[in-house]
């Protein structure tokens, strides 16, 4: 009533009867309930079939006064195509989807089923019109009130970027459409630029509990990361020039205004009073994930400004005028990035999750019985915040996202420190641990974490599937195969692979779209075969070695026996 959002659902029935069958129809209305009853007399062996055609229209696409007319037309069209015609169209659509998105694993039917269930669920729930996104629970339940989170850019978007890029673009367009609300939000927070809401439907901030809500400013950097990945994977500079750049610039302004050059840290750029991805640690200074991702964000904004200035000077001038962008600001973004503070503990040889995390008391895991998990349902947040305990991947996540910035030894040390402190009380956590575990050669952990993710909803692993599916984990299961076992990374626009097969499987096959070309990756224990299914040719890296693949060509490589990941052993 308040939003004046109107929705109209219309139904048309097509009843097919034997010519001689007697037939009666009655319609009833009881308050808001409307029903239609058909009475048909049949002889044994005769059959009756009822096709139900349903249309759904909203005032977002059609003016409210025209909804009835529009629905009637749509229904007429649907009935004229008939069930078979519509099913054929749907099949063609889904065949095209599976052709690019299917992942096949041989030797594990239950996990195979989970992967397909997840891909299909993602497709069903993703917004495609640039005005809607992907709710944390998709369209499947009322958990999180239908809100969109960072789950979209960091989990769901990669799946679409690499399989169905047109949906990837639509998800990012949603952020452009809601940029104005993000600008207003930054103002409310007394900052310049734009701050995207932690949870939203229409673009406004809908978080009630700010320590694990608005304080998660990393969402700005997550969106920037999603834009970069999408643009590098698709080559869609049209999106970057027309929409992405404005998002990147406005959100960069927020960072330089939020942070400060701290004399107590040798003049390094510090970001205080934020919450990182781990929601069991709140309102901290210098969350390493946030600072590393903000640094990347600022760098990419500077690169984008340079690209636009050189290649799209008119569009750049127009945008700079529109948002009042100055050269001085660009220098400031670069300076903040160059001087970004990243907390590091040289004694432990690891990154500190934030300025105070490592000095806190460790959570008493041995004294916490299984029924006390998830911790958030049994302990006051303040109790949890005082301890070294994680709800979900935080520093471990950035080891994957900015993989090229850490050595294998660093990854191992950091993973070994944070993994035992992580409860995985968030469904967003196991898939990320699976990916990093695969990279450092702990195949058993990688496989266990993957198994926990891939059937999360089919087996109701977290006991809350009644509230809706876990879309981030669903997309995370795709990432665990492609980025984890397939070892795919996109660095500087270059696609690389480092496949390793977990012991229970006999082979794995997936495809990725890259700059309009479709690459198939098949690997078993001995070899990997890269085949360019669509496209003229591309250059990728296999275990660091550059290789060209031409149209229709299959290139084979023996899998290296001495890499930490291929032997399943662990470098310590
Ligand atoms: O966005 C996530 C968050 O990281 C953990 N709690 C649930 C949110 C929605 O899935």
PDB file of N, CA, C and O and ligand atoms in Angstrom, residues 135-137 144 147-152 155 198-199 212 216 218 276-279 376 391-393 425-429 469-473, ligand 1:
ATOM      1  N   UNK A 135      18.778 -12.106  -4.049  1.00  0.00           N
ATOM      2  CA  UNK A 135      18.624 -12.092  -2.593  1.00  0.00           C
ATOM      3  C   UNK A 135      19.458 -13.218  -1.990  1.00  0.00           C
ATOM      4  O   UNK A 135      19.715 -14.241  -2.648  1.00  0.00           O
ATOM      5  N   UNK A 136      19.861 -13.029  -0.727  1.00  0.00           N
ATOM      6  CA  UNK A 136      20.683 -14.048  -0.065  1.00  0.00           C
ATOM      7  C   UNK A 136      19.995 -15.414  -0.105  1.00  0.00           C
ATOM      8  O   UNK A 136      20.654 -16.454  -0.139  1.00  0.00           O
ATOM      9  N   UNK A 137      18.676 -15.409  -0.097  1.00  0.00           N
ATOM     10  CA  UNK A 137      17.930 -16.671  -0.150  1.00  0.00           C
ATOM     11  C   UNK A 137      17.283 -16.869  -1.519  1.00  0.00           C
ATOM     12  O   UNK A 137      16.332 -17.655  -1.652  1.00  0.00           O
ATOM     13  N   UNK A 144      16.270 -13.414   5.754  1.00  0.00           N
ATOM     14  CA  UNK A 144      16.890 -12.134   5.374  1.00  0.00           C
ATOM     15  C   UNK A 144      15.954 -11.226   4.575  1.00  0.00           C
ATOM     16  O   UNK A 144      16.394 -10.348   3.840  1.00  0.00           O
ATOM     17  N   UNK A 147      16.601  -9.582   1.179  1.00  0.00           N
ATOM     18  CA  UNK A 147      17.650  -8.572   0.972  1.00  0.00           C
ATOM     19  C   UNK A 147      18.833  -9.085   0.159  1.00  0.00           C
ATOM     20  O   UNK A 147      19.174 -10.255   0.197  1.00  0.00           O
ATOM     21  N   UNK A 148      19.446  -8.125  -0.543  1.00  0.00           N
ATOM     22  CA  UNK A 148      20.682  -8.379  -1.290  1.00  0.00           C
ATOM     23  C   UNK A 148      21.861  -7.939  -0.411  1.00  0.00           C
ATOM     24  O   UNK A 148      21.800  -6.887   0.225  1.00  0.00           O
ATOM     25  N   UNK A 149      22.934  -8.707  -0.451  1.00  0.00           N
ATOM     26  CA  UNK A 149      24.143  -8.422   0.339  1.00  0.00           C
ATOM     27  C   UNK A 149      25.363  -8.437  -0.599  1.00  0.00           C
ATOM     28  O   UNK A 149      25.221  -8.572  -1.811  1.00  0.00           O
ATOM     29  N   UNK A 150      26.559  -8.452   0.029  1.00  0.00           N
ATOM     30  CA  UNK A 150      27.794  -8.635  -0.759  1.00  0.00           C
ATOM     31  C   UNK A 150      27.845 -10.028  -1.375  1.00  0.00           C
ATOM     32  O   UNK A 150      28.636 -10.294  -2.262  1.00  0.00           O
ATOM     33  N   UNK A 151      26.965 -10.926  -0.901  1.00  0.00           N
ATOM     34  CA  UNK A 151      26.882 -12.283  -1.452  1.00  0.00           C
ATOM     35  C   UNK A 151      26.812 -12.222  -2.981  1.00  0.00           C
ATOM     36  O   UNK A 151      27.347 -13.090  -3.675  1.00  0.00           O
ATOM     37  N   UNK A 152      26.102 -11.188  -3.487  1.00  0.00           N
ATOM     38  CA  UNK A 152      25.920 -11.103  -4.939  1.00  0.00           C
ATOM     39  C   UNK A 152      27.256 -10.945  -5.648  1.00  0.00           C
ATOM     40  O   UNK A 152      27.608 -11.743  -6.520  1.00  0.00           O
ATOM     41  N   UNK A 155      30.116 -13.885  -4.544  1.00  0.00           N
ATOM     42  CA  UNK A 155      29.822 -15.321  -4.704  1.00  0.00           C
ATOM     43  C   UNK A 155      29.035 -15.601  -5.994  1.00  0.00           C
ATOM     44  O   UNK A 155      29.436 -16.413  -6.807  1.00  0.00           O
ATOM     45  N   UNK A 198      24.685  -2.300   3.263  1.00  0.00           N
ATOM     46  CA  UNK A 198      25.060  -3.686   3.559  1.00  0.00           C
ATOM     47  C   UNK A 198      23.954  -4.629   3.137  1.00  0.00           C
ATOM     48  O   UNK A 198      24.189  -5.701   2.594  1.00  0.00           O
ATOM     49  N   UNK A 199      22.703  -4.249   3.405  1.00  0.00           N
ATOM     50  CA  UNK A 199      21.595  -5.072   2.914  1.00  0.00           C
ATOM     51  C   UNK A 199      20.514  -4.164   2.359  1.00  0.00           C
ATOM     52  O   UNK A 199      20.221  -3.123   2.926  1.00  0.00           O
ATOM     53  N   UNK A 212      27.258  -5.388  12.553  1.00  0.00           N
ATOM     54  CA  UNK A 212      27.407  -6.404  11.503  1.00  0.00           C
ATOM     55  C   UNK A 212      26.581  -5.994  10.293  1.00  0.00           C
ATOM     56  O   UNK A 212      26.077  -6.839   9.550  1.00  0.00           O
ATOM     57  N   UNK A 216      30.125  -2.804   7.666  1.00  0.00           N
ATOM     58  CA  UNK A 216      30.837  -3.649   6.687  1.00  0.00           C
ATOM     59  C   UNK A 216      31.054  -2.865   5.384  1.00  0.00           C
ATOM     60  O   UNK A 216      30.568  -3.240   4.312  1.00  0.00           O
ATOM     61  N   UNK A 218      33.355  -2.825   3.568  1.00  0.00           N
ATOM     62  CA  UNK A 218      34.072  -3.562   2.516  1.00  0.00           C
ATOM     63  C   UNK A 218      33.184  -3.841   1.321  1.00  0.00           C
ATOM     64  O   UNK A 218      33.669  -4.151   0.234  1.00  0.00           O
ATOM     65  N   UNK A 276      34.920  -6.355   9.182  1.00  0.00           N
ATOM     66  CA  UNK A 276      35.297  -7.116   7.973  1.00  0.00           C
ATOM     67  C   UNK A 276      34.244  -8.179   7.697  1.00  0.00           C
ATOM     68  O   UNK A 276      33.173  -8.197   8.320  1.00  0.00           O
ATOM     69  N   UNK A 277      34.525  -9.114   6.800  1.00  0.00           N
ATOM     70  CA  UNK A 277      33.547 -10.159   6.497  1.00  0.00           C
ATOM     71  C   UNK A 277      33.168 -11.012   7.703  1.00  0.00           C
ATOM     72  O   UNK A 277      32.017 -11.453   7.831  1.00  0.00           O
ATOM     73  N   UNK A 278      34.133 -11.244   8.608  1.00  0.00           N
ATOM     74  CA  UNK A 278      33.853 -12.078   9.775  1.00  0.00           C
ATOM     75  C   UNK A 278      32.943 -11.331  10.749  1.00  0.00           C
ATOM     76  O   UNK A 278      33.368 -10.375  11.400  1.00  0.00           O
ATOM     77  N   UNK A 279      31.733 -11.807  10.874  1.00  0.00           N
ATOM     78  CA  UNK A 279      30.755 -11.092  11.710  1.00  0.00           C
ATOM     79  C   UNK A 279      30.862 -11.440  13.193  1.00  0.00           C
ATOM     80  O   UNK A 279      30.048 -10.992  13.993  1.00  0.00           O
ATOM     81  N   UNK A 376      26.212 -17.494  17.519  1.00  0.00           N
ATOM     82  CA  UNK A 376      25.376 -16.288  17.598  1.00  0.00           C
ATOM     83  C   UNK A 376      24.004 -16.531  18.217  1.00  0.00           C
ATOM     84  O   UNK A 376      23.372 -15.613  18.718  1.00  0.00           O
ATOM     85  N   UNK A 391      33.346 -16.288  12.431  1.00  0.00           N
ATOM     86  CA  UNK A 391      32.117 -16.878  11.911  1.00  0.00           C
ATOM     87  C   UNK A 391      32.382 -17.440  10.508  1.00  0.00           C
ATOM     88  O   UNK A 391      31.810 -18.425  10.085  1.00  0.00           O
ATOM     89  N   UNK A 392      33.275 -16.750   9.766  1.00  0.00           N
ATOM     90  CA  UNK A 392      33.463 -17.091   8.356  1.00  0.00           C
ATOM     91  C   UNK A 392      34.818 -16.597   7.879  1.00  0.00           C
ATOM     92  O   UNK A 392      35.473 -15.800   8.565  1.00  0.00           O
ATOM     93  N   UNK A 393      35.181 -17.056   6.687  1.00  0.00           N
ATOM     94  CA  UNK A 393      36.475 -16.668   6.111  1.00  0.00           C
ATOM     95  C   UNK A 393      36.605 -15.157   6.044  1.00  0.00           C
ATOM     96  O   UNK A 393      35.704 -14.468   5.572  1.00  0.00           O
ATOM     97  N   UNK A 425      30.004 -20.821  11.027  1.00  0.00           N
ATOM     98  CA  UNK A 425      28.593 -20.579  11.367  1.00  0.00           C
ATOM     99  C   UNK A 425      27.892 -19.834  10.227  1.00  0.00           C
ATOM    100  O   UNK A 425      26.661 -19.775  10.193  1.00  0.00           O
ATOM    101  N   UNK A 426      28.661 -19.231   9.340  1.00  0.00           N
ATOM    102  CA  UNK A 426      28.071 -18.645   8.126  1.00  0.00           C
ATOM    103  C   UNK A 426      28.261 -19.634   6.982  1.00  0.00           C
ATOM    104  O   UNK A 426      29.353 -20.194   6.792  1.00  0.00           O
ATOM    105  N   UNK A 427      27.202 -19.784   6.189  1.00  0.00           N
ATOM    106  CA  UNK A 427      27.267 -20.717   5.054  1.00  0.00           C
ATOM    107  C   UNK A 427      28.210 -20.198   3.966  1.00  0.00           C
ATOM    108  O   UNK A 427      28.485 -20.913   3.002  1.00  0.00           O
ATOM    109  N   UNK A 428      28.684 -18.968   4.106  1.00  0.00           N
ATOM    110  CA  UNK A 428      29.581 -18.408   3.095  1.00  0.00           C
ATOM    111  C   UNK A 428      31.018 -18.880   3.278  1.00  0.00           C
ATOM    112  O   UNK A 428      31.882 -18.566   2.470  1.00  0.00           O
ATOM    113  N   UNK A 429      31.261 -19.595   4.361  1.00  0.00           N
ATOM    114  CA  UNK A 429      32.644 -19.881   4.747  1.00  0.00           C
ATOM    115  C   UNK A 429      33.278 -21.141   4.135  1.00  0.00           C
ATOM    116  O   UNK A 429      34.405 -21.081   3.630  1.00  0.00           O
ATOM    117  N   UNK A 469      16.980 -21.050   0.375  1.00  0.00           N
ATOM    118  CA  UNK A 469      18.275 -21.617  -0.028  1.00  0.00           C
ATOM    119  C   UNK A 469      19.417 -20.650   0.285  1.00  0.00           C
ATOM    120  O   UNK A 469      19.205 -19.452   0.416  1.00  0.00           O
ATOM    121  N   UNK A 470      20.626 -21.197   0.340  1.00  0.00           N
ATOM    122  CA  UNK A 470      21.811 -20.378   0.626  1.00  0.00           C
ATOM    123  C   UNK A 470      22.510 -20.086  -0.696  1.00  0.00           C
ATOM    124  O   UNK A 470      23.382 -20.844  -1.128  1.00  0.00           O
ATOM    125  N   UNK A 471      22.125 -19.001  -1.329  1.00  0.00           N
ATOM    126  CA  UNK A 471      22.606 -18.798  -2.708  1.00  0.00           C
ATOM    127  C   UNK A 471      24.115 -18.577  -2.776  1.00  0.00           C
ATOM    128  O   UNK A 471      24.746 -18.987  -3.748  1.00  0.00           O
ATOM    129  N   UNK A 472      24.693 -17.925  -1.758  1.00  0.00           N
ATOM    130  CA  UNK A 472      26.149 -17.702  -1.810  1.00  0.00           C
ATOM    131  C   UNK A 472      26.877 -19.043  -1.774  1.00  0.00           C
ATOM    132  O   UNK A 472      27.840 -19.269  -2.515  1.00  0.00           O
ATOM    133  N   UNK A 473      26.399 -19.946  -0.916  1.00  0.00           N
ATOM    134  CA  UNK A 473      27.044 -21.261  -0.829  1.00  0.00           C
ATOM    135  C   UNK A 473      26.823 -22.042  -2.129  1.00  0.00           C
ATOM    136  O   UNK A 473      27.712 -22.787  -2.586  1.00  0.00           O
TER     137      UNK A 473
HETATM  138  O1  LIG B   1      26.234 -11.594   3.764  1.00  0.00           O
HETATM  139  C1  LIG B   1      26.122 -12.640   4.651  1.00  0.00           C
HETATM  140  C2  LIG B   1      27.137 -12.440   5.767  1.00  0.00           C
HETATM  141  O2  LIG B   1      28.445 -12.454   5.263  1.00  0.00           O
HETATM  142  C3  LIG B   1      26.995 -13.504   6.812  1.00  0.00           C
HETATM  143  N1  LIG B   1      25.642 -13.483   7.333  1.00  0.00           N
HETATM  144  C4  LIG B   1      24.648 -13.706   6.321  1.00  0.00           C
HETATM  145  C5  LIG B   1      24.724 -12.701   5.200  1.00  0.00           C
HETATM  146  C6  LIG B   1      23.701 -13.035   4.114  1.00  0.00           C
HETATM  147  O3  LIG B   1      24.006 -14.248   3.508  1.00  0.00           O
END
